Amino acid sequence: MSTSDSSHAPEQQRPVGNERPGHGLHDWEERYAGEQLWSGKPNVALVAEVSDLTPGRALDIGCGEGGDAVWLARRGWRVTAIDVATNALARARAAGDAAGVDVDWVASGLVELADRDACFDLVTLFYPALMRTAGGEVEKALLDAVAPGGTLLVVHHANVDREVALSHGFDPDDYVGHDEVVAALGGGWVIERDEQRERDVTEGAGAHHHADLVVRARRLPHTSGSR
């Protein structure tokens, strides 16, 4: 359910963990039953951070309408794209077919992903709604999905107004944020980028967001993903 003003649901908050009222599976299915939400373009931060990487296996978490996954596949990545909303995946699959690319579209959340032993050379997560858990299961699943030597790219919205979010039924404190992702990266990781970055996006449901928090980290060879 994610992508930027691309076809991912990056500019929305996507559900990839447990649910909160108003942000459950039914809500996302309804949202994707209406008009197209995203521009179909890849997220700007994805293009900036991934263009210099050698293509391999990629996991796009919360793929939404598929903009990021299609962009990656066009550049030679073997992409698995997951989302809990089947309506989103139907749109993403149509976008992939129109682009003539082969993507493995999977209806799943991150923790529920069947192939939990799979390790990817690139794992991307844009503007996520990952529910916090007492045991940190979501952060563990995120880090463990990255193969030794692979890259993790996580992008959150910067400067989120909590009161505005609450007025829309969304409490940022319920979700894994930028700081939690950075804190989860232990000694087996090299943080290559951790910064706030302005963005100029004029299309899609997330055009009102003007800054990103970008974390790009590389898992060291022969290490475990999570601590």
Short mmCIF file of C-alpha atoms in Angstrom, two decimals:
data_model
loop_
_atom_site.label_atom_id
_atom_site.label_comp_id
_atom_site.label_asym_id
_atom_site.label_seq_id
_atom_site.Cartn_x
_atom_site.Cartn_y
_atom_site.Cartn_z
CA MET A 1 0.00 0.00 0.00
CA SER A 2 2.64 2.49 -0.38
CA THR A 3 4.51 4.71 -2.85
CA SER A 4 5.53 8.11 -3.46
CA ASP A 5 3.80 10.18 -5.55
CA SER A 6 4.75 7.28 -7.60
CA SER A 7 2.60 4.27 -7.76
CA HIS A 8 3.88 2.88 -4.63
CA ALA A 9 2.10 4.12 -1.74
CA PRO A 10 5.00 6.07 -0.63
CA GLU A 11 3.19 9.18 0.08
CA GLN A 12 0.63 7.53 2.13
CA GLN A 13 1.06 5.60 5.24
CA ARG A 14 0.81 1.93 4.30
CA PRO A 15 -0.17 -0.90 6.56
CA VAL A 16 2.44 -3.61 6.67
CA GLY A 17 2.14 -4.69 10.25
CA ASN A 18 -0.75 -4.87 12.72
CA GLU A 19 -3.83 -2.69 12.29
CA ARG A 20 -5.34 0.37 13.96
CA PRO A 21 -8.94 1.55 13.48
CA GLY A 22 -9.19 3.35 10.15
CA HIS A 23 -5.90 1.87 8.94
CA GLY A 24 -6.84 -1.78 8.57
CA LEU A 25 -6.91 -3.95 5.47
CA HIS A 26 -10.52 -3.05 4.65
CA ASP A 27 -9.65 0.66 4.72
CA TRP A 28 -6.76 0.22 2.31
CA GLU A 29 -8.80 -1.95 -0.02
CA GLU A 30 -11.44 0.77 -0.13
CA ARG A 31 -8.86 3.44 -0.79
CA TYR A 32 -7.45 1.53 -3.74
CA ALA A 33 -10.93 0.84 -5.09
CA GLY A 34 -11.27 4.51 -6.05
CA GLU A 35 -9.22 6.73 -8.30
CA GLN A 36 -5.50 6.26 -8.88
CA LEU A 37 -3.63 7.57 -5.83
CA TRP A 38 -0.07 8.01 -7.03
CA SER A 39 1.64 9.44 -10.09
CA GLY A 40 3.15 6.17 -11.33
CA LYS A 41 6.64 7.65 -11.12
CA PRO A 42 9.34 6.19 -8.86
CA ASN A 43 10.11 7.92 -5.61
CA VAL A 44 12.80 10.56 -6.02
CA ALA A 45 14.87 9.14 -3.18
CA LEU A 46 14.78 5.68 -4.76
CA VAL A 47 16.26 6.97 -8.00
CA ALA A 48 18.90 8.98 -6.14
CA GLU A 49 19.98 6.15 -3.82
CA VAL A 50 19.71 3.06 -6.01
CA SER A 51 20.95 4.15 -9.43
CA ASP A 52 24.56 3.40 -8.46
CA LEU A 53 23.84 -0.13 -7.18
CA THR A 54 24.41 -3.32 -9.15
CA PRO A 55 21.05 -4.99 -9.81
CA GLY A 56 20.24 -8.20 -7.96
CA ARG A 57 17.24 -9.36 -5.93
CA ALA A 58 15.03 -6.58 -4.56
CA LEU A 59 12.15 -6.51 -2.09
CA ASP A 60 9.73 -3.58 -2.31
CA ILE A 61 7.69 -3.47 0.91
CA GLY A 62 4.27 -1.82 0.64
CA CYS A 63 4.47 -1.53 -3.13
CA GLY A 64 1.11 0.19 -3.62
CA GLU A 65 0.42 0.81 -7.31
CA GLY A 66 3.85 -0.45 -8.29
CA GLY A 67 5.78 2.62 -9.45
CA ASP A 68 8.99 1.78 -7.60
CA ALA A 69 8.86 -1.94 -8.37
CA VAL A 70 8.39 -1.30 -12.09
CA TRP A 71 11.28 1.19 -12.12
CA LEU A 72 13.56 -1.33 -10.42
CA ALA A 73 12.55 -4.13 -12.78
CA ARG A 74 13.24 -1.95 -15.80
CA ARG A 75 16.78 -1.53 -14.51
CA GLY A 76 17.44 -5.22 -14.24
CA TRP A 77 16.45 -5.93 -10.63
CA ARG A 78 14.61 -9.21 -9.89
CA VAL A 79 11.81 -7.73 -7.85
CA THR A 80 9.46 -9.15 -5.25
CA ALA A 81 6.84 -6.53 -4.37
CA ILE A 82 4.51 -7.01 -1.41
CA ASP A 83 1.38 -5.24 -0.23
CA VAL A 84 -1.54 -6.27 1.96
CA ALA A 85 -4.12 -4.61 -0.32
CA THR A 86 -5.14 -6.80 -3.25
CA ASN A 87 -6.68 -3.80 -5.02
CA ALA A 88 -3.29 -2.10 -4.92
CA LEU A 89 -1.60 -5.22 -6.26
CA ALA A 90 -4.09 -5.45 -9.13
CA ARG A 91 -3.12 -1.92 -10.18
CA ALA A 92 0.57 -2.68 -9.72
CA ARG A 93 0.33 -5.85 -11.79
CA ALA A 94 -1.40 -3.90 -14.59
CA ALA A 95 1.37 -1.29 -14.46
CA GLY A 96 4.00 -4.02 -14.69
CA ASP A 97 2.25 -5.66 -17.63
CA ALA A 98 2.00 -2.32 -19.43
CA ALA A 99 5.72 -1.74 -18.89
CA GLY A 100 6.59 -5.25 -20.06
CA VAL A 101 8.46 -6.17 -16.86
CA ASP A 102 8.37 -9.28 -14.71
CA VAL A 103 7.68 -8.63 -11.01
CA ASP A 104 6.62 -11.14 -8.36
CA TRP A 105 3.57 -9.42 -6.84
CA VAL A 106 2.74 -10.92 -3.42
CA ALA A 107 -0.22 -10.20 -1.13
CA SER A 108 1.49 -10.10 2.25
CA GLY A 109 2.69 -7.96 5.10
CA LEU A 110 6.37 -7.90 6.00
CA VAL A 111 6.23 -10.12 9.08
CA GLU A 112 3.79 -12.50 7.38
CA LEU A 113 5.93 -12.90 4.23
CA ALA A 114 5.97 -16.63 3.52
CA ASP A 115 9.55 -16.82 2.28
CA ARG A 116 11.05 -15.49 5.49
CA ASP A 117 14.40 -17.11 4.73
CA ALA A 118 14.83 -15.10 1.54
CA CYS A 119 17.55 -12.48 1.61
CA PHE A 120 17.54 -9.60 -0.84
CA ASP A 121 20.34 -7.46 -2.22
CA LEU A 122 18.06 -4.43 -1.85
CA VAL A 123 15.14 -3.88 0.52
CA THR A 124 13.13 -0.68 0.12
CA LEU A 125 10.46 0.77 2.39
CA PHE A 126 8.89 4.16 1.65
CA TYR A 127 6.59 6.11 3.95
CA PRO A 128 5.60 3.03 5.94
CA ALA A 129 2.98 2.32 8.56
CA LEU A 130 4.85 -0.36 10.47
CA MET A 131 3.14 -0.92 13.83
CA ARG A 132 5.44 -0.92 16.85
CA THR A 133 5.59 -4.14 18.83
CA ALA A 134 7.02 -4.77 22.28
CA GLY A 135 9.48 -7.32 20.92
CA GLY A 136 10.59 -5.37 17.84
CA GLU A 137 9.44 -8.14 15.48
CA VAL A 138 8.90 -5.74 12.58
CA GLU A 139 12.36 -4.18 12.80
CA LYS A 140 13.88 -7.66 13.02
CA ALA A 141 11.98 -8.85 9.95
CA LEU A 142 13.03 -5.73 8.04
CA LEU A 143 16.74 -6.12 8.78
CA ASP A 144 16.77 -9.88 8.34
CA ALA A 145 15.35 -9.52 4.82
CA VAL A 146 18.61 -7.92 3.67
CA ALA A 147 21.32 -10.26 2.41
CA PRO A 148 24.91 -9.92 3.67
CA GLY A 149 26.43 -7.13 1.59
CA GLY A 150 22.97 -5.89 0.65
CA THR A 151 21.38 -2.45 1.01
CA LEU A 152 18.44 -1.26 3.10
CA LEU A 153 16.70 1.95 2.03
CA VAL A 154 14.01 3.37 4.33
CA VAL A 155 12.35 6.74 3.79
CA HIS A 156 9.91 8.47 6.13
CA HIS A 157 8.17 11.81 5.87
CA ALA A 158 9.96 14.55 7.81
CA ASN A 159 8.28 17.20 9.96
CA VAL A 160 5.07 15.26 10.51
CA ASP A 161 2.60 17.36 12.50
CA ARG A 162 1.33 14.97 15.17
CA GLU A 163 -1.83 16.97 15.89
CA VAL A 164 -2.79 17.03 12.23
CA ALA A 165 -2.07 13.32 11.96
CA LEU A 166 -4.23 12.62 15.01
CA SER A 167 -7.07 14.59 13.46
CA HIS A 168 -6.96 12.09 10.58
CA GLY A 169 -6.99 9.12 12.93
CA PHE A 170 -3.27 8.41 12.65
CA ASP A 171 -0.98 8.48 15.69
CA PRO A 172 2.69 8.57 14.61
CA ASP A 173 3.70 7.22 18.02
CA ASP A 174 2.04 3.90 17.16
CA TYR A 175 4.45 3.25 14.31
CA VAL A 176 8.12 2.44 13.77
CA GLY A 177 9.74 5.73 12.83
CA HIS A 178 13.05 6.91 11.44
CA ASP A 179 14.78 6.88 14.82
CA GLU A 180 13.70 3.32 15.58
CA VAL A 181 15.07 2.07 12.26
CA VAL A 182 18.42 3.77 12.86
CA ALA A 183 18.57 2.41 16.41
CA ALA A 184 17.94 -1.13 15.17
CA LEU A 185 21.03 -1.03 12.93
CA GLY A 186 23.75 -2.67 15.01
CA GLY A 187 27.42 -3.39 14.49
CA GLY A 188 26.75 -5.55 11.47
CA TRP A 189 25.70 -2.50 9.45
CA VAL A 190 27.30 0.56 7.88
CA ILE A 191 24.99 3.57 7.73
CA GLU A 192 25.84 5.22 4.42
CA ARG A 193 23.16 7.90 4.58
CA ASP A 194 21.09 9.34 7.41
CA GLU A 195 19.74 12.75 6.55
CA GLN A 196 16.77 15.00 6.05
CA ARG A 197 16.32 15.95 2.42
CA GLU A 198 13.99 18.41 0.74
CA ARG A 199 11.80 17.06 -2.03
CA ASP A 200 9.92 18.71 -4.85
CA VAL A 201 6.91 16.55 -5.69
CA THR A 202 3.92 18.08 -7.43
CA GLU A 203 1.81 15.00 -8.28
CA GLY A 204 0.06 12.32 -6.27
CA ALA A 205 -1.58 12.19 -2.86
CA GLY A 206 1.69 12.98 -1.08
CA ALA A 207 2.52 16.22 -2.85
CA HIS A 208 1.93 18.19 0.36
CA HIS A 209 4.98 16.56 1.99
CA HIS A 210 8.12 18.59 1.33
CA ALA A 211 10.93 16.75 3.13
CA ASP A 212 12.12 13.17 3.60
CA LEU A 213 14.12 11.38 6.26
CA VAL A 214 16.41 9.04 4.32
CA VAL A 215 18.33 6.09 5.76
CA ARG A 216 20.51 3.97 3.51
CA ALA A 217 22.51 1.22 5.21
CA ARG A 218 24.65 -1.67 4.01
CA ARG A 219 24.73 -4.98 5.81
CA LEU A 220 28.28 -6.22 6.28
CA PRO A 221 29.18 -9.61 4.79
CA HIS A 222 28.89 -12.66 7.05
CA THR A 223 26.72 -10.93 9.65
CA SER A 224 23.19 -11.39 10.92
CA GLY A 225 20.68 -8.72 9.91
CA SER A 226 19.20 -7.91 13.31
CA ARG A 227 21.09 -7.74 16.58
#
